[in-house]
Coordinates of C-alpha atoms in Angstrom, one line a residue:
Chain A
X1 CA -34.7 -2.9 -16.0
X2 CA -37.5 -1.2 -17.8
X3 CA -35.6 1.9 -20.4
X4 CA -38.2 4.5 -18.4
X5 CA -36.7 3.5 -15.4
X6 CA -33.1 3.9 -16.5
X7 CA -31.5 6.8 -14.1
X8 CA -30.6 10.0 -15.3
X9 CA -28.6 11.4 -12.0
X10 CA -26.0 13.7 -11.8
X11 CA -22.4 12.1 -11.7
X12 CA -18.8 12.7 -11.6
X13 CA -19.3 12.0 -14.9
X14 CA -21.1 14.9 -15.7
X15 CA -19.6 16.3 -19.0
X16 CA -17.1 13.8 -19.6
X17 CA -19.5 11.2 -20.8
X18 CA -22.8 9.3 -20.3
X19 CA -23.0 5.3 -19.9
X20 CA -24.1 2.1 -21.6
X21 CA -26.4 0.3 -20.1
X22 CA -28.8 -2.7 -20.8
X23 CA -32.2 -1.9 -20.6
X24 CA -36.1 -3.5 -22.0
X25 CA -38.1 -1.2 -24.6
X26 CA -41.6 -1.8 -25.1
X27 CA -41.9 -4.5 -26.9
X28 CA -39.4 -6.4 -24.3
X29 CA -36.5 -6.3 -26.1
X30 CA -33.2 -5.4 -25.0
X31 CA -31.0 -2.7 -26.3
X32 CA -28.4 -0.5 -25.2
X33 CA -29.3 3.3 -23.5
X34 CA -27.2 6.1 -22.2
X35 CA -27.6 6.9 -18.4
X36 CA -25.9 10.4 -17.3
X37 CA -25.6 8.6 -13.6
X38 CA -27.3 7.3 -10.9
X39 CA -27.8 8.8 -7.1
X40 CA -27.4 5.9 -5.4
X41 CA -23.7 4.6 -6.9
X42 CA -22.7 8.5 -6.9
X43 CA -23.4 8.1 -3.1
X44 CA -21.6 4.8 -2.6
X45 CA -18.5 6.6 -4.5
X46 CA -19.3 9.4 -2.6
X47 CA -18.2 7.6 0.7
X48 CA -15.7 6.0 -0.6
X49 CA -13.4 9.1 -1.0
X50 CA -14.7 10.6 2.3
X51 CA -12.8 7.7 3.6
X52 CA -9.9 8.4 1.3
X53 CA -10.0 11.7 2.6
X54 CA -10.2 10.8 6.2
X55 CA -7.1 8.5 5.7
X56 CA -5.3 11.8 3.9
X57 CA -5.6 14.4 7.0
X58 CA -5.4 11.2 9.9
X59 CA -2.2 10.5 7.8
X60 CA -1.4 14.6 7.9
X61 CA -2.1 14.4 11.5
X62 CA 0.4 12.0 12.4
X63 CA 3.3 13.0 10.1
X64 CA 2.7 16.6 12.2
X65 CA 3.3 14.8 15.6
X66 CA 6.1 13.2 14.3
X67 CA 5.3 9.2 14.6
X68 CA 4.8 9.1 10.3
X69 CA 7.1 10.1 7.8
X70 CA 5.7 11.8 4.7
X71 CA 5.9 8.7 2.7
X72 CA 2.6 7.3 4.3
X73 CA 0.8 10.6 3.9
X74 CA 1.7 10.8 0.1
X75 CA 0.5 7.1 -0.1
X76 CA -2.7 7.9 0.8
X77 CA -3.2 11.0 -1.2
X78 CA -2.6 9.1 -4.3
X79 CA -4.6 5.8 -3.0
X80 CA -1.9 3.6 -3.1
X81 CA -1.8 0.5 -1.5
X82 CA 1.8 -1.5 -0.7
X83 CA 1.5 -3.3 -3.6
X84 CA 0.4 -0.4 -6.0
X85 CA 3.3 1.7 -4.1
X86 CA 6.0 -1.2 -4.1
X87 CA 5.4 -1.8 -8.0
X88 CA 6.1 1.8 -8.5
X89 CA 9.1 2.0 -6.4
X90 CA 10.5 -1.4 -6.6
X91 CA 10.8 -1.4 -2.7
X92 CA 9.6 -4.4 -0.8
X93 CA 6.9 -3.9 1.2
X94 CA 8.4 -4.6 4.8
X95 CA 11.3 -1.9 3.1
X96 CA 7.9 0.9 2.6
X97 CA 7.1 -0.2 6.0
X98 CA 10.4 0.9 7.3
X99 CA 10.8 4.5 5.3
X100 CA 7.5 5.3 7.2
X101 CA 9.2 5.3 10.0
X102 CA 10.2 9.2 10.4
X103 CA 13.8 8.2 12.1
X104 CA 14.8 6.1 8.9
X105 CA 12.9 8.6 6.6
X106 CA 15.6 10.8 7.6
X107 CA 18.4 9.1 6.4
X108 CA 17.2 8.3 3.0
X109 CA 19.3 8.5 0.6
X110 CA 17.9 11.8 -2.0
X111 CA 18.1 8.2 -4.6
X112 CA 15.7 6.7 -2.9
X113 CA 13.5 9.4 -1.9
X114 CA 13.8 10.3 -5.9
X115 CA 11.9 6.8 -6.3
X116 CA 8.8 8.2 -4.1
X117 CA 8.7 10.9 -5.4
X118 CA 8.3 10.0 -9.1
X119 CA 5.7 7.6 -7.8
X120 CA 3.8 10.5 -6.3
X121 CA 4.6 12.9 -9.1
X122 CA 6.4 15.5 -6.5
X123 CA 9.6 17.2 -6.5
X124 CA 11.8 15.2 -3.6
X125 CA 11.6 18.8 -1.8
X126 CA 8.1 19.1 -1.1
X127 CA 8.3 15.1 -0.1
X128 CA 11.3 16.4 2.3
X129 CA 9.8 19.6 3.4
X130 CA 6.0 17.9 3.9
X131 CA 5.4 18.5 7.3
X132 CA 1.3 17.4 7.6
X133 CA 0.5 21.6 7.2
X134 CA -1.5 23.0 4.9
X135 CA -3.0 19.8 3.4
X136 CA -6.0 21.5 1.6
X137 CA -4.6 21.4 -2.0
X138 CA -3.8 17.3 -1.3
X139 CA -7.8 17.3 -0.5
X140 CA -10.4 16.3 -3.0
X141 CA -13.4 18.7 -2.6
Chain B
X1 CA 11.6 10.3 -27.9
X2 CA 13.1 9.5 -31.4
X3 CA 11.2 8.7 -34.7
X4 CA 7.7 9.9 -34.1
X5 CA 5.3 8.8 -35.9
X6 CA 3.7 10.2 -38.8
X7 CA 0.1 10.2 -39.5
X8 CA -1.2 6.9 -40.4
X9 CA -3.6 6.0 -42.5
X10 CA -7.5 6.0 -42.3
X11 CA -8.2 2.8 -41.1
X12 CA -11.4 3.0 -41.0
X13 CA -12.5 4.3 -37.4
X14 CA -15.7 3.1 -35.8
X15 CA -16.1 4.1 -32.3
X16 CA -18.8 1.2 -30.4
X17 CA -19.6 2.4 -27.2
X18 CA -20.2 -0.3 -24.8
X19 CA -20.8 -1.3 -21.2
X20 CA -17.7 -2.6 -20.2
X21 CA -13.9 -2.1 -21.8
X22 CA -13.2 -6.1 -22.6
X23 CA -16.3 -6.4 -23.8
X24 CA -16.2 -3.3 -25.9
X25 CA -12.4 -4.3 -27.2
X26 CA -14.0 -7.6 -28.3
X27 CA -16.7 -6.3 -30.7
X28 CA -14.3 -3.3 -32.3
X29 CA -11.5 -5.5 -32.6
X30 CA -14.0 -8.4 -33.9
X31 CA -16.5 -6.4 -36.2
X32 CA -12.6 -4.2 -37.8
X33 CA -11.9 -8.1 -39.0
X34 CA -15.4 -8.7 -40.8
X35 CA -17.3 -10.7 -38.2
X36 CA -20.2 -8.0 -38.5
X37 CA -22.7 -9.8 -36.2
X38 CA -20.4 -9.0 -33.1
X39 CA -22.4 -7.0 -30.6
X40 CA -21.7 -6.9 -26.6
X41 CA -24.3 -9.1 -24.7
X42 CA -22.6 -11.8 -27.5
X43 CA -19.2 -11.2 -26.2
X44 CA -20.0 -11.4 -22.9
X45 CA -22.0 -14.6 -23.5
X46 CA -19.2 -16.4 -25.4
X47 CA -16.5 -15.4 -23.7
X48 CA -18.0 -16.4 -20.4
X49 CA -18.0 -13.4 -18.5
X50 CA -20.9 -13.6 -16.4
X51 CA -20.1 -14.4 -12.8
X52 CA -19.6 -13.6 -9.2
X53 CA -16.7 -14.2 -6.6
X54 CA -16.4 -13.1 -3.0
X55 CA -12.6 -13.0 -2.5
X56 CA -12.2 -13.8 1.4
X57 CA -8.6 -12.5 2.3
X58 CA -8.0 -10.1 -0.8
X59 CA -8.9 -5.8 0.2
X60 CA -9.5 -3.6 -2.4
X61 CA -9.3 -0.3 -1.6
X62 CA -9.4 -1.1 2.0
X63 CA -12.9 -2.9 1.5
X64 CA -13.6 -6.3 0.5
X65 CA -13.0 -7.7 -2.9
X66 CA -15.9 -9.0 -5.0
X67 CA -16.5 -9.3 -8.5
X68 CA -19.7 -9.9 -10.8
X69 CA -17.6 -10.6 -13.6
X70 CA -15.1 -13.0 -14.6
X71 CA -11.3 -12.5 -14.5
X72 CA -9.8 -10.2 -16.6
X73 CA -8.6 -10.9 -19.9
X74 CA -11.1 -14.2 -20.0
X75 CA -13.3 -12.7 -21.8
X76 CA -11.4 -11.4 -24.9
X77 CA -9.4 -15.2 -24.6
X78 CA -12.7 -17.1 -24.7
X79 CA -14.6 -15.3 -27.2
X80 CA -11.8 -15.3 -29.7
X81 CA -10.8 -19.4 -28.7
X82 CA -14.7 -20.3 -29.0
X83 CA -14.6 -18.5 -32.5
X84 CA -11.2 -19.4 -33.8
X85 CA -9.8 -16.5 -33.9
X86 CA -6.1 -16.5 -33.1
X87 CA -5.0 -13.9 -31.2
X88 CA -1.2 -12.5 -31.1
X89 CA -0.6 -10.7 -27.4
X90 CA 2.4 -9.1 -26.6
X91 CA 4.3 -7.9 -23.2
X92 CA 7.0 -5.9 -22.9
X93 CA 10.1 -4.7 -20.3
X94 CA 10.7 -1.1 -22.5
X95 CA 8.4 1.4 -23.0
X96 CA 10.3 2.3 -25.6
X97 CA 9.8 -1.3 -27.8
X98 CA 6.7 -1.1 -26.4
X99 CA 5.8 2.1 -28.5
X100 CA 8.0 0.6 -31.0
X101 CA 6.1 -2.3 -31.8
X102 CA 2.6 -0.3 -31.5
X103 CA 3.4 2.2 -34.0
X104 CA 4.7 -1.0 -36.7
X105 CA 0.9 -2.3 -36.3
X106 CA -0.6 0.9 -36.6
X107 CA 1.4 1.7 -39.7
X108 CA 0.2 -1.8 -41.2
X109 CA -3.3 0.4 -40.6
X110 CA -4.8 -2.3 -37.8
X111 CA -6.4 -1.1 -34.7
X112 CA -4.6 -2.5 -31.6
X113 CA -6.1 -3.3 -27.9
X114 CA -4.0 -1.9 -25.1
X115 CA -4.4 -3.3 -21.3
X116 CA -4.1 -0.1 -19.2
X117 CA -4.0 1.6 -15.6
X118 CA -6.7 4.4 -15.2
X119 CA -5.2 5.9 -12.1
X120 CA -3.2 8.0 -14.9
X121 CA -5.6 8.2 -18.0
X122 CA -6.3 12.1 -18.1
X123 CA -9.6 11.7 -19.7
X124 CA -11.3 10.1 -16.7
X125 CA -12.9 12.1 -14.2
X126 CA -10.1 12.0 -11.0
X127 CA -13.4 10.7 -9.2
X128 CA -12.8 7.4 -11.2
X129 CA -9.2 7.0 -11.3
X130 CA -8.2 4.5 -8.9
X131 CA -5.3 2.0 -9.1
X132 CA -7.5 -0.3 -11.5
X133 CA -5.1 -1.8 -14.2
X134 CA -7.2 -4.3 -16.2
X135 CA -8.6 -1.0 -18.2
X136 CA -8.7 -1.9 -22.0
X137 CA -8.7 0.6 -24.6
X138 CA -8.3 0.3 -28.6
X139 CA -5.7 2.4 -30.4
X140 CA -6.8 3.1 -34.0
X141 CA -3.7 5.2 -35.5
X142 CA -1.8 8.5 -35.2
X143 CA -2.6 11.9 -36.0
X144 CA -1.0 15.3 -35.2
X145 CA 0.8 14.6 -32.2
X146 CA -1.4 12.1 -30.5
X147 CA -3.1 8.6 -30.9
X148 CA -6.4 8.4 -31.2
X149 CA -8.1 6.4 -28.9
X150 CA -11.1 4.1 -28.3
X151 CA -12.1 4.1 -25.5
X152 CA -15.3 1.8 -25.3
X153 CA -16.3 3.0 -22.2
X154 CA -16.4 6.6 -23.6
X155 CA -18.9 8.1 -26.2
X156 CA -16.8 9.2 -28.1
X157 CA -13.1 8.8 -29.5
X158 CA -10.6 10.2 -27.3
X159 CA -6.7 11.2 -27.7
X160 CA -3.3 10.7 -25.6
X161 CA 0.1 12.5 -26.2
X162 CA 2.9 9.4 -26.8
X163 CA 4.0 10.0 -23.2
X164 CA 0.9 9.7 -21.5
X165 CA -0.3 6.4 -23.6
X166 CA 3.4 5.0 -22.0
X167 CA 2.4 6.1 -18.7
X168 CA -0.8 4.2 -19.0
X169 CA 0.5 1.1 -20.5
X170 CA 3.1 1.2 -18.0
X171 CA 1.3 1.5 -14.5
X172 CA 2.7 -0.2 -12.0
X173 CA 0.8 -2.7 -8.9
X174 CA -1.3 -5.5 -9.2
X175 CA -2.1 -6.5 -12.5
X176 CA 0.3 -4.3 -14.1
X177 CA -0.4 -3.9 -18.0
X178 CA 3.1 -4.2 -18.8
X179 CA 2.0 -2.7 -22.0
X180 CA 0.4 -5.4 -23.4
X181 CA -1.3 -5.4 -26.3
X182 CA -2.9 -7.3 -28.5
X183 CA -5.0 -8.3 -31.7
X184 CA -6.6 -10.6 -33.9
X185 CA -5.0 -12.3 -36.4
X186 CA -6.4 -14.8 -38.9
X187 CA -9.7 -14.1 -38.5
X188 CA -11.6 -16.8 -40.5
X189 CA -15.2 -17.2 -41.7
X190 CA -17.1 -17.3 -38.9
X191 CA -20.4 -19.2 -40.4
X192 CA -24.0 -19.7 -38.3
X193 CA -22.5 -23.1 -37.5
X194 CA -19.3 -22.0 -35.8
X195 CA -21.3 -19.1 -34.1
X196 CA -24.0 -21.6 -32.6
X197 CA -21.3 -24.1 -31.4
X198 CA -19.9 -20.4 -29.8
X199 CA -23.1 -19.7 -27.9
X200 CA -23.5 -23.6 -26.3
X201 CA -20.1 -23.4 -25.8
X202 CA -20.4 -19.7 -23.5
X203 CA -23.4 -20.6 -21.9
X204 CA -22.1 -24.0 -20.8
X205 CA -19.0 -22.7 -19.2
X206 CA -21.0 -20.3 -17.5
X207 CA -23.3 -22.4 -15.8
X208 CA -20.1 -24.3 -15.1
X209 CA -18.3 -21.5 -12.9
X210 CA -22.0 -20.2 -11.4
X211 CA -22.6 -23.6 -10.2
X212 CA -19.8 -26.4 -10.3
X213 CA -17.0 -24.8 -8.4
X214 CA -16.5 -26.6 -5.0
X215 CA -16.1 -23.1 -3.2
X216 CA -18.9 -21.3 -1.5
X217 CA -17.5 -17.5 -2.4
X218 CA -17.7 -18.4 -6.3
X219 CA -20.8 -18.7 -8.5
X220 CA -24.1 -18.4 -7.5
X221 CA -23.4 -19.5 -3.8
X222 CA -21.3 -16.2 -3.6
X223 CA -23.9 -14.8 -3.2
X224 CA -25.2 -16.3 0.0
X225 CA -21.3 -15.8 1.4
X226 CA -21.4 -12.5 0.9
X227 CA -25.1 -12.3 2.6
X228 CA -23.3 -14.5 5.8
X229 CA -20.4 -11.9 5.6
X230 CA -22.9 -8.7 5.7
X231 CA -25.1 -9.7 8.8
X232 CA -22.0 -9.7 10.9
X233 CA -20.3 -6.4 9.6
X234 CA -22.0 -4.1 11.7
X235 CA -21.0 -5.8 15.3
X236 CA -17.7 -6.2 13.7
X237 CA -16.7 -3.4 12.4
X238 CA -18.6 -0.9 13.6
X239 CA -21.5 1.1 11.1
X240 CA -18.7 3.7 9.1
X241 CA -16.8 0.7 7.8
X242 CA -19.8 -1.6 7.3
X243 CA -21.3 1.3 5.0
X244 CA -17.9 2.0 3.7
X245 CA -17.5 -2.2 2.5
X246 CA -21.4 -1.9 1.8
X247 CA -20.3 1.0 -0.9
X248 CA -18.0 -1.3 -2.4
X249 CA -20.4 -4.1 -3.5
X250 CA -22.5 -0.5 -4.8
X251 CA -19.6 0.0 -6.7
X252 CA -18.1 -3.4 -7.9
X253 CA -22.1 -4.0 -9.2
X254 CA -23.0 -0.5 -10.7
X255 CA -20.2 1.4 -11.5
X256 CA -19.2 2.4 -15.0
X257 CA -19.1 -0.9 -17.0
X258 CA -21.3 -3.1 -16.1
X259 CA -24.3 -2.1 -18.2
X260 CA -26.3 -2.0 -14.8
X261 CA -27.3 -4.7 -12.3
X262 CA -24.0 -6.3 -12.0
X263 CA -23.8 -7.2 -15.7
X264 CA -27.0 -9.2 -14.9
X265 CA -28.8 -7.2 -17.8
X266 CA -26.0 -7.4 -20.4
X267 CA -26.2 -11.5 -19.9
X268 CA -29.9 -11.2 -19.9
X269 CA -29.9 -9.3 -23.4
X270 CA -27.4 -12.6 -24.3
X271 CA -29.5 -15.2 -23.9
X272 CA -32.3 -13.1 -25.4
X273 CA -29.9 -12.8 -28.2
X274 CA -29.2 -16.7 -28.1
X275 CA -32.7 -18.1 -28.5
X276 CA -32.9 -16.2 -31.4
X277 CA -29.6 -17.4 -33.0
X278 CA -29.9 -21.2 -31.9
X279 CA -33.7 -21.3 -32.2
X280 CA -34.5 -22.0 -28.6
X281 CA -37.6 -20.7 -27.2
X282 CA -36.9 -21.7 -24.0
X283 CA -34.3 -19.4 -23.0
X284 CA -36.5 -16.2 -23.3
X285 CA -37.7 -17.5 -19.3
X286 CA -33.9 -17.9 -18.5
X287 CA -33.2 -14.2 -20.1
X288 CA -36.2 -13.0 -17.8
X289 CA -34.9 -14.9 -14.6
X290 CA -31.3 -12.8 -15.2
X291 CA -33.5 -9.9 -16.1
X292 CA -35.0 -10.4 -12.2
X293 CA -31.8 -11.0 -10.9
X294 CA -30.6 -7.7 -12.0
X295 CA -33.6 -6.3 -10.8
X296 CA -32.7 -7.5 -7.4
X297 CA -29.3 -6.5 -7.3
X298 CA -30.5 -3.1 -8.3
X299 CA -33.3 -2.6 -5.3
X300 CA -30.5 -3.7 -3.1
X301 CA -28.2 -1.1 -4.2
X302 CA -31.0 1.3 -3.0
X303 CA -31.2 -0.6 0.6
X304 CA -27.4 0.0 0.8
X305 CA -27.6 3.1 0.1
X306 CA -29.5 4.2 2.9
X307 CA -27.2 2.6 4.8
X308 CA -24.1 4.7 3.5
X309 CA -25.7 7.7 3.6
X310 CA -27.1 6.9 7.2
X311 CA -30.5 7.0 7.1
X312 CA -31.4 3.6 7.7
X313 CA -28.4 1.8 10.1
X314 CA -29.6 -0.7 12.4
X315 CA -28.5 -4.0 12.2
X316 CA -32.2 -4.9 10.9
X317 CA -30.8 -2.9 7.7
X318 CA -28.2 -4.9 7.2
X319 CA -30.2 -8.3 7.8
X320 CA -32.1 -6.8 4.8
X321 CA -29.8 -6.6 2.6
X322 CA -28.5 -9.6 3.6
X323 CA -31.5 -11.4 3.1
X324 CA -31.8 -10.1 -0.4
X325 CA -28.5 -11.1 -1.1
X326 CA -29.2 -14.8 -0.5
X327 CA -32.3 -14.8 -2.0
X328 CA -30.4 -13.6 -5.1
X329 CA -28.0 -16.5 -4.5
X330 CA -31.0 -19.0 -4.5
X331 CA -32.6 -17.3 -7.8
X332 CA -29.1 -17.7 -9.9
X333 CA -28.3 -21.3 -8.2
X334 CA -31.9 -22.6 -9.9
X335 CA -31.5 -20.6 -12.8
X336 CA -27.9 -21.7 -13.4
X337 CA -28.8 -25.4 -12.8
X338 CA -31.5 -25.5 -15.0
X339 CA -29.9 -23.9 -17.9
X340 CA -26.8 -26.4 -16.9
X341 CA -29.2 -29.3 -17.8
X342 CA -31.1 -27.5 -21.0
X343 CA -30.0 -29.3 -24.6
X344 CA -29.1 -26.9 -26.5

């Protein structure tokens, strides 16, 4: 890549910082150069958190009708994965699996519910009282 | 927490902005020790970290993972083996020895490279912050309540409160830091010999994992895997999650850190760097070829993303980018070889 035809798009990096990257001068020589962003990654990260946010009100949807507990929907808002979730929780992943389920969500003990919610950051009410309403503060704009 | 800190001493600061964290960790932690030829393209080229892997069973994000780099961790391991440098690396159970043990080498006035999660580092955009936790970052001392940071990713230095560095040395998932840290110790003279013998040694082990590894989803022939994978993600999946595994290659190759072009150009400015230091012309042409692999990677990035933002979605799209993909897998496969069989 030629340093004239090094990108200078808009980014969610916009004011936080600009980027290295590798680029030719003139005389064909490489050297470092600062890029503010570039449209087309911007895009592909762009998509990538409309899925996140698809997978946040589909998870809303279904703790509403009752076949999720809020575990799942809190999962998705902080892009966890089982693995991330179980490492922050120390539950197994089949044990995740079953706490989704809103008949054993229930019964949790507020000890294990305290787990999820320090892995989500949340008070062990509003992971109790979550009831998939009023999801717009959970949504990144 | 007990016993805070007090301010340490100067210990010099230099902030060096780079491409990519391990990279970055490298040179800081490398050039603080006296080895002031250290740059980035030299620490990617030693350590080995050019590369590419299409990891068939393993989701990221709920899209497949694939990596132009090597593994993390290699990179700082190699450079320093291929150099001599020892290296002292710690993991720990406690935060609290954790923090411990920081603030004892920060007090001897050495910086110190931390592994960390990002999903929690409150400088970072929230755009950025996913569950990534092979971040590296250099802590360079104490000052009023906070440790300042170096962040090599950054342009400038940054700070964290003690709590939030725990946070981050303590995230939790794959790869969890475990707050480890790290640092050079006994850094020797590093004379033009030992450097040239570093260089042959990088490039060899290089060509090795682009082109010797009985696996077609690593090295070069990654390439053509991912190509095969492509062409069949639209019947299979349907177009929203073909773009959606489309905009992770975007990301894995562009995103913050690797210096553009899927860290093509940062090896490129490498073996520019190389000819120079070992006297061999010939490796300009192998610079250029990674130069045009970049290149490659880069147009394709635009293909794709017409396809994510759905302007251009028929399978013909994909076949594209597909076909660009393997002819990238052919370039680096001949360039690789040949640079296999150059004397240095």
């Amino acid at each position: 890549m030629k340093k004239e035809d090094l990108p200078q798009d808009s980014s969610a990096l916009r004011d936080v910082t600009r980027e290295v990257c590798y680029v030719k001068d003139d005389d064909g020589k490489y050297g470092q150069s600062l890029s503010t962003g570039w449209k087309v990654k911007a895009d592909a990260l762009d998509e990538a958190w409309a899925d996140i946010n698809d997978r946040v009100r589909e998870a809303a949807e279904e703790v509403k009708s009752g076949k999720k507990s809020p575990v799942l929907f809190f999962m998705e808002v902080n892009i966890m994965d089982y693995p991330t979730l179980s490492g922050y929780t120390g539950f197994w992943k089949w044990t995740i699996k079953r706490h989704i389920k809103p008949s054993v969500f229930k019964k949790l003990s507020d000890k294990k519910l305290g787990k999820y919610a320090a892995a989500f950051k949340i008070s062990v009410e509003e992971l109790k009282r979550f009831d998939g309403g009023n999801i717009d503060k959970y949504i990144r704009k | 927490m007990e016993g805070i800190l007090t301010n340490t001493s100067e210990n010099n600061i230099k902030h060096i902005q780079t491409a990519h964290c391990e990279n970055g960790v490298v040179t800081t932690l490398l050039r603080h020790h006296g080895v002031d030829f250290m740059n980035e393209p030299l620490a990617f080229g030693i350590g080995a970290g050019m590369f590419y892997v299409h990891l068939p069973f393993l989701k990221v994000n709920n899209a497949p993972a694939i990596a132009f780099r090597i593994m993390p961790g290699y990179i700082f391991r190699d450079t320093c083996k291929a150099l001599g440098v020892k290296v002292s690396r710690k993991k720990f159970r406690s935060p609290v020895t954790a923090r411990a043990y920081l603030d004892k080498k920060l007090e001897d006035g050495d910086p110190v490279g931390c592994q960390v999660g990002v999903f929690h580092l409150p400088y970072f955009p929230r755009e950025y912050r996913f569950h990534f936790n092979a971040h590296n970052i250099i802590v360079h001392g104490f000052e009023d309540g906070h440790y300042i940071v170096s962040d090599p990713v950054m342009e400038t230095l940054t700070k964290l409160t003690p709590e939030q560095l725990d946070e981050v040395r303590f995230a939790r998932g794959p790869l969890a830091p475990n707050g480890q840290m790290y640092y050079p110790i006994n850094v020797g003279e590093i004379d033009e010999a030992k450097l040239k013998k570093a260089i042959k040694k990088g490039i060899k082990k290089t060509t090795w994992w682009m082109t010797q590894v009985p696996m077609e989803q690593v090295g070069a022939s990654g390439f053509n895997y991912t190509a095969k994978k492509i062409r069949k993600w639209r019947d299979q999946l349907g177009e929203r999650r073909a773009a959606l595994y489309l905009a992770q290659i975007v990301r894995m190759q562009e995103e913050i850190g690797t210096g553009g072009g899927g860290f093509r150009f940062i090896y490129a400015a490498f073996l520019e760097q190389a000819a120079e230091i070992l006297g061999k012309d010939e490796l300009i042409r192998f610079s250029e070829e990674m130069t045009k692999s970049g290149d490659l990677l880069r147009y394709n990035a635009v293909r794709m993303a017409s396809i994510i933002k759905g302007r251009a979605t028929a399978q013909q799209n994909f076949d594209e980018v597909a076909d660009a993909m393997s002819e990238i897998s052919a370039l680096e496969l001949k360039t690789f070889k040949e640079l296999r069989k150059l004397r240095l």
